[in-house]
């Protein structure tokens, strides 16, 4: 990692810890796409922090050679927001699963979209809770049966991209882990795009949703390029088949920057207001 | 402790009351400032009814020749601009035969609950007098009356009023006239309530609330990131910091909820920036999961809990010391953390600064237990000296070979790599982990890391700040936080009765310091534990963590009423009786 | 309340506790609209439960003669969901403020929309945290200055109606508290509409947002009637001026009903599966 | 406690291991079932590596002639289908010189960590034998071997295999042949590991996990609403209830998070339906705010906390008793609640049923402290009798005049109006309130309601269930939960050594019952406190809430390794030495 020429190759962004993922899990390809995207973006590993919650997908940070933060379930975006606001010099990527991001983490998702801090948020969506061994997530189909939902949930699926647009995300894309180069391209663009960029990656859980192996056949590039009209993007997404892959929305909302003082004072300078 | 003498008084309590909009808070603040200008110490507590706006309001004031940290047992006077629902404050404004009830006859007779104290009623037609001075208001008459009663010089009062009017300078003459009218009306009361002269030589004085003090202490300690969600009575701490923090290069962000705010500060602190949030009980409850993360991942953070009446939403605007248990023991798993309790309004500054220092030094979360009384009361205090204690983290130098984030060290503190440092990248983790930070469910890693996280807190030398220990004697009053003021006064009264008692006011609640307490209690055979809650949470903590003398008495009651000096004084005398030496 | 003829008059739905609200607060009119709507819907006070969180607006339940549940901040929808699923015979209305519902309660809002339990959710939106004395809420304008946001938040406002549509709410309306009869009509329809009905009521905070007294002049009826196309409804709302009042969306998603057993067994009947 | 004799054994421990997919869990379950069919008692614990799937796996089994609630100190045999990473289980499968290491020579030599115990290695070419029986698998050879070793009759093994194959009956002959081959290979081992005959007369037996038991106990107690969010190791409790609850007319809903799940059950219970959620440490931490609401608004709910390694995310799949503090003291404000700890897998049923009963009777939240060991272990137990205790709430009859929801009563329990009841409509509130439920910040209302909420728990008669007290002697082992099994065995061994000790296994942790413990400890001068955590949370609780004899020793260590009988046995002997009678 001390050799900068090497550091810019994708391999330099991988750590030497062996993932605990099941053989064939879609997340392996997402990991490889991360390393490619980081290489493309050209920041050094130590200038990048990947922040996650809890879940199979949330194990990703330790498999990278960048800094990582493996926090608690559902709070990756909150931790990432704090980190980025405190350390704007770093490239901060939050990542995790559909349960982590859309179920327990839903409120932070809404407010991160709205706040528009310069972050990238990557969800590895497998429509299931993998880590806890197969319960429905918000993106699970209503008729999928599991021990916890023996007759299916009966619930409409959550539309992460549409909600992101409604809440104000500044960049919205869908990707498929089976195409790591495609994911890497999108990720690199997401990282470069100012403000809150959201990338939903369809990433199969071969253990609890083996039928997701068929996603390879189902995905296809979006027929039209990204729009900058959120309503149009939302309408397109609502009427697509869910396997439309590509950048779907590129916004230009101003990035959130917290208020900063004009002249940098010392703490002692603040004492005056208390003096009798 | 009734005082009927007319020798100058060292402390006077007075309540200014009226329905919302009558301006009694303004009058109270001006009185406090004028007293401060003249060199006295003082304290003002705001109390109001359940209505969001426009309900009854009271400024509860105490002015004294020496620093004070609590209200007295009784009030010397209540001055009511009107009486609408003011009877609701009866518990908070205890009167006796030597007190005065000052009311406007136009507003009707004083409520029976005050009258039955035997206090002497004085009629002060504030509305009528104010009407006679165009542009003036009844609250200025009240201010004048009160200032004269206490012997606060007119020029000081006028000066603070002039300063407060700033833009509206044309109102000044009317206000001054009103104040003078009020003073004239009080002149007949003689000197029974006149304060003794303030101390001659004096250092810089501050007028500050506990919330401001805690916020400024955090800034002194190096906090440069705050994320928080508003909640009574912590909001003013945040409102102080919102404009202050950016001036010293810091950032404050309002989070969507407490889960976000605490995780935001953990994220910021992971990035190397000392970070804080402030909340009250319900918010603290929501933060315990992330506090556990800060313990396990060893990320320093500071959470100021401005305690209020509980449980649940409880009594949001009233003080109580009932978050002791959750602060000490409210995390799942074995999760050692720091718990620090300031014991005066000024100490809100010093203790919070210390908390930042300790959290950073020990890479652990620190909970600061303030309370609504401290947080929202405004006090005249000596300027709290800067302890110079700032957050300084043991960081790992760039390029250390084979960096281990959670390396087992003698002190238990492991050098922390700050993102941006080349060659040290690691992943912070709330899963149990090896020294490298890799998740591990092995018994050996778990034991080693649990022991290390405990050791770093237990092995640290906290110095004399762990407690304020004062006085001598076989009886000790052991307390913490905002009961300290009342305990200290009670001990002084007992001493005047010839009974010696010691004060042990604990500032560091966790980790517990059993040897230090044992030393502080050397020679003590009877302990009185004083706290403001129903269940005896502090008592339970003392029993659990320390060896105590055989005779331990608990004196406690919940909020909203404060623990008063006389209540504690009586307990000390009873304890003295119980086993005569 | 024992006289049924009386019970059906709006006045019968008021309790005798005096609100703690400031004189002129918009919530008084909402309270009166609740009593009117209940009278229109025709259920008895004891068959109705109003569930709220914490805030000025969340004090409402105690001022009604129906059953009430004043829970913790942000969780009204969760409590209401549990209550309705356990007691489908009751009419359950959740209500509260914009801070309660869109800030701390955002996740439950998302998932209640998606779950589509037969509930009505009423938000008294005053674009501020009233109870805690004037901090910005998600619907506060970016340039509104307060002690906690001395230079404004700089944040895009949260669009509750658009988010509700994206998340799957089955009925979406905007109302203005200054017109209690209009609010009552909308509320009654919302209660009658199956599934999750969401009513956003603009309800001025005269204390911390005195300028909201001008809302009376700003509001106007929606130019077109409700649609049943969520994308269309969202587009309309995104381009309206925020003061468009009326029912904006009426959906027909199936109401969520949890799985129930075919034959009602006794606990002892379940023992077989454990027997050796 | 090594056993080298070949008289029939009353208990045998055996581990079946192999990499994921080798089918050792299946083999273990079949072995347990066959033993159960034959009349023995038994226990099986599943252990696996960090990988989500396909990592190493071990079925840790104990079969005995009597009910057992823990693993033994040592294993009689380890049977490994292969050795891949099986060394990682070394801590969990302690061997000694009289143990057997049964491995497939094709898979390489047994790991050194096992060999160095001095255990005798036995070669069993499982793969090769299985290859010789088309359609069979090595795990069936292992099953045959183990069953023969323990003396479990072949017909019982074949019967459970036949039943397990159901549809795939054509596989049966191959499996049967494999089992026979395995048994033949073990025949040469003689009778050193053979179990004594199971008890002759026997009541109904169940095969059940603690999670299933708790779920079914809840149903027996009357729970008809469950809202929950998945979390290891509580998920299986929910997965048991998901299909079971609708059969008895109940509803289960998966919530978006723990804040939702706990508030949902509060809502459901406010509606009159007994309600429960299940979670683990991180989820419990998120639930404490709403638990406080249940305290203040007096809404009964039950939260089953299936404890796992902490703090933070900790060690999710391993057992630990480290949520004692948060359960007892983790709420803000003075918030009395019920805490109940089952002390066996079967007791998960009885204790949870009791918790539902108590929560409903006392209109308070109850936390049930189960743990990963109980939750996920599968045991052969006697059918737990139905205590008949169901949730019965004191409700207010329709039309009561001037109904006061929070009326002050002698018992502290106030009749509760269930929505739908005419004439009683009220608003439940987490704000402090008057008897009518109207928010109040008055000191009098606060004191009265705090006292009432405490009184209703403290004044209740909990009967003998508060603890299991067994035996005599001047030494008492005080423990709770899943340490009880090891403590009971340790006491039996001490008795065999001529040392008498008492067992006090506390089921009711809160409210504390100081008088009952004092009676249980009558004549005891030395106490050994046993718990599975690092910090001594149970010890701290005992010190805080009870008067204890002067000599109190703590024996504890955190998870993931269990507290073993021999560890406790040694402590009892040491305590006996320390102050000889
Ligand atoms: C507060 C809390 N609740 C629940 C859990 C248990 N838990 C761990 S991972 C997970 C869901 C993971 O699903 P997802 O985010 O989709 O990730 P995946 O495993 O599918 O990649 C849950 C519920 C937890 N760790 N913490
Ligand atoms: C967990 C928690 N956090 C914070 C608070 C403090 N709090 C009470 S009401 C409120 C906001 C109220 O705003 P809104 O919901 O808009 O209601 P309004 O008062 O404006 O009607 C807040 C932050 C609380 N009670 N509980
Ligand atoms: S369980 Fe599913 S998501 Fe988790 S590692 Fe295995 S395949 Fe991947
Ligand atoms: S503060 Fe605002 S919202 Fe609250 S009662 Fe007053 S006017 Fe209404
Ligand atoms: Mg997933
Ligand atoms: Mg509001």
PDB file of C-alpha atoms in Angstrom, chain C residues 17 46 49 59 61-62 65-72 75 78-79 81-83 85-87 90 107-108 111 115 256 258-261 263-267 270-271 273-276, chain D residues 204-208 216 220 224 240 246-248 251 254 256-257 259-260 263-264 266-268 270-271 289 383 417-422 424-431 436 438-439:
ATOM      1  CA  UNK C  17     -60.059  18.796  29.223  1.00  0.00           C
ATOM      2  CA  UNK C  46     -65.613   4.013  22.460  1.00  0.00           C
ATOM      3  CA  UNK C  49     -58.920   5.157  19.232  1.00  0.00           C
ATOM      4  CA  UNK C  59     -51.750  16.210  22.685  1.00  0.00           C
ATOM      5  CA  UNK C  61     -56.228  12.494  21.853  1.00  0.00           C
ATOM      6  CA  UNK C  62     -56.985  13.606  25.407  1.00  0.00           C
ATOM      7  CA  UNK C  65     -64.015  11.617  24.138  1.00  0.00           C
ATOM      8  CA  UNK C  66     -62.799   8.584  22.191  1.00  0.00           C
ATOM      9  CA  UNK C  67     -60.125   6.274  23.532  1.00  0.00           C
ATOM     10  CA  UNK C  68     -56.646   7.714  23.192  1.00  0.00           C
ATOM     11  CA  UNK C  69     -53.069   6.590  23.293  1.00  0.00           C
ATOM     12  CA  UNK C  70     -50.391   9.237  23.798  1.00  0.00           C
ATOM     13  CA  UNK C  71     -47.220   7.252  23.267  1.00  0.00           C
ATOM     14  CA  UNK C  72     -43.620   8.196  22.701  1.00  0.00           C
ATOM     15  CA  UNK C  75     -43.970   5.915  17.172  1.00  0.00           C
ATOM     16  CA  UNK C  78     -46.251   1.625  15.081  1.00  0.00           C
ATOM     17  CA  UNK C  79     -48.582   1.631  18.069  1.00  0.00           C
ATOM     18  CA  UNK C  81     -50.557  -0.622  13.534  1.00  0.00           C
ATOM     19  CA  UNK C  82     -50.275  -3.035  16.432  1.00  0.00           C
ATOM     20  CA  UNK C  83     -53.601  -1.897  17.819  1.00  0.00           C
ATOM     21  CA  UNK C  85     -54.016  -5.610  13.718  1.00  0.00           C
ATOM     22  CA  UNK C  86     -54.928  -6.864  17.172  1.00  0.00           C
ATOM     23  CA  UNK C  87     -58.324  -5.142  17.227  1.00  0.00           C
ATOM     24  CA  UNK C  90     -61.859  -0.535  16.177  1.00  0.00           C
ATOM     25  CA  UNK C 107     -39.372   4.931   9.013  1.00  0.00           C
ATOM     26  CA  UNK C 108     -42.766   4.005  10.385  1.00  0.00           C
ATOM     27  CA  UNK C 111     -43.580   1.228   6.213  1.00  0.00           C
ATOM     28  CA  UNK C 115     -48.095  -2.120   4.717  1.00  0.00           C
ATOM     29  CA  UNK C 256     -53.229  -5.787   4.543  1.00  0.00           C
ATOM     30  CA  UNK C 258     -52.379 -10.776   8.570  1.00  0.00           C
ATOM     31  CA  UNK C 259     -52.564 -14.546   8.034  1.00  0.00           C
ATOM     32  CA  UNK C 260     -55.212 -16.215  10.166  1.00  0.00           C
ATOM     33  CA  UNK C 261     -55.693 -19.888  10.941  1.00  0.00           C
ATOM     34  CA  UNK C 263     -59.848 -23.703  12.312  1.00  0.00           C
ATOM     35  CA  UNK C 264     -59.399 -22.130  15.677  1.00  0.00           C
ATOM     36  CA  UNK C 265     -57.349 -24.542  17.729  1.00  0.00           C
ATOM     37  CA  UNK C 266     -56.594 -24.658  21.419  1.00  0.00           C
ATOM     38  CA  UNK C 267     -53.014 -24.312  22.658  1.00  0.00           C
ATOM     39  CA  UNK C 270     -50.178 -27.525  19.262  1.00  0.00           C
ATOM     40  CA  UNK C 271     -48.355 -29.908  21.588  1.00  0.00           C
ATOM     41  CA  UNK C 273     -45.255 -31.350  17.247  1.00  0.00           C
ATOM     42  CA  UNK C 274     -43.059 -31.603  20.317  1.00  0.00           C
ATOM     43  CA  UNK C 275     -43.987 -35.123  21.321  1.00  0.00           C
ATOM     44  CA  UNK C 276     -41.302 -37.734  20.950  1.00  0.00           C
TER      45      UNK C 276
ATOM     46  CA  UNK D 204     -44.787 -38.039  27.930  1.00  0.00           C
ATOM     47  CA  UNK D 205     -41.499 -36.736  26.543  1.00  0.00           C
ATOM     48  CA  UNK D 206     -40.944 -33.746  24.349  1.00  0.00           C
ATOM     49  CA  UNK D 207     -38.178 -32.784  21.972  1.00  0.00           C
ATOM     50  CA  UNK D 208     -38.022 -29.030  22.039  1.00  0.00           C
ATOM     51  CA  UNK D 216     -45.353 -22.150  23.173  1.00  0.00           C
ATOM     52  CA  UNK D 220     -50.284 -21.084  26.697  1.00  0.00           C
ATOM     53  CA  UNK D 224     -52.198 -13.549  20.727  1.00  0.00           C
ATOM     54  CA  UNK D 240     -41.960 -21.160  15.642  1.00  0.00           C
ATOM     55  CA  UNK D 246     -52.651 -18.006  13.601  1.00  0.00           C
ATOM     56  CA  UNK D 247     -53.852 -21.486  14.518  1.00  0.00           C
ATOM     57  CA  UNK D 248     -54.977 -20.236  17.898  1.00  0.00           C
ATOM     58  CA  UNK D 251     -51.444 -12.541  14.685  1.00  0.00           C
ATOM     59  CA  UNK D 254     -42.720  -8.659  11.037  1.00  0.00           C
ATOM     60  CA  UNK D 256     -39.613  -2.690  10.109  1.00  0.00           C
ATOM     61  CA  UNK D 257     -37.344  -2.455  13.157  1.00  0.00           C
ATOM     62  CA  UNK D 259     -38.736   0.425  17.634  1.00  0.00           C
ATOM     63  CA  UNK D 260     -41.753  -0.544  15.588  1.00  0.00           C
ATOM     64  CA  UNK D 263     -44.444  -0.039  19.991  1.00  0.00           C
ATOM     65  CA  UNK D 264     -46.710  -2.342  17.988  1.00  0.00           C
ATOM     66  CA  UNK D 266     -47.693  -1.842  23.262  1.00  0.00           C
ATOM     67  CA  UNK D 267     -50.470  -0.726  20.901  1.00  0.00           C
ATOM     68  CA  UNK D 268     -51.919  -4.228  20.642  1.00  0.00           C
ATOM     69  CA  UNK D 270     -53.433  -1.356  25.008  1.00  0.00           C
ATOM     70  CA  UNK D 271     -56.206  -2.851  22.862  1.00  0.00           C
ATOM     71  CA  UNK D 289     -37.667   3.787  25.447  1.00  0.00           C
ATOM     72  CA  UNK D 383     -43.685 -32.691  28.978  1.00  0.00           C
ATOM     73  CA  UNK D 417     -60.631   0.010  30.348  1.00  0.00           C
ATOM     74  CA  UNK D 418     -60.350  -1.895  27.108  1.00  0.00           C
ATOM     75  CA  UNK D 419     -61.178   0.159  24.001  1.00  0.00           C
ATOM     76  CA  UNK D 420     -64.697  -0.658  22.937  1.00  0.00           C
ATOM     77  CA  UNK D 421     -65.988  -0.433  26.497  1.00  0.00           C
ATOM     78  CA  UNK D 422     -68.573   2.363  26.631  1.00  0.00           C
ATOM     79  CA  UNK D 424     -64.677   4.601  30.106  1.00  0.00           C
ATOM     80  CA  UNK D 425     -62.753   6.211  27.293  1.00  0.00           C
ATOM     81  CA  UNK D 426     -59.427   7.574  28.543  1.00  0.00           C
ATOM     82  CA  UNK D 427     -56.056   8.422  27.082  1.00  0.00           C
ATOM     83  CA  UNK D 428     -53.126   6.236  28.065  1.00  0.00           C
ATOM     84  CA  UNK D 429     -50.103   8.413  28.661  1.00  0.00           C
ATOM     85  CA  UNK D 430     -46.337   8.204  29.045  1.00  0.00           C
ATOM     86  CA  UNK D 431     -46.315  11.685  30.471  1.00  0.00           C
ATOM     87  CA  UNK D 436     -57.540  10.173  35.440  1.00  0.00           C
ATOM     88  CA  UNK D 438     -54.358  13.725  32.449  1.00  0.00           C
ATOM     89  CA  UNK D 439     -50.759  14.966  32.106  1.00  0.00           C
TER      90      UNK D 439
END
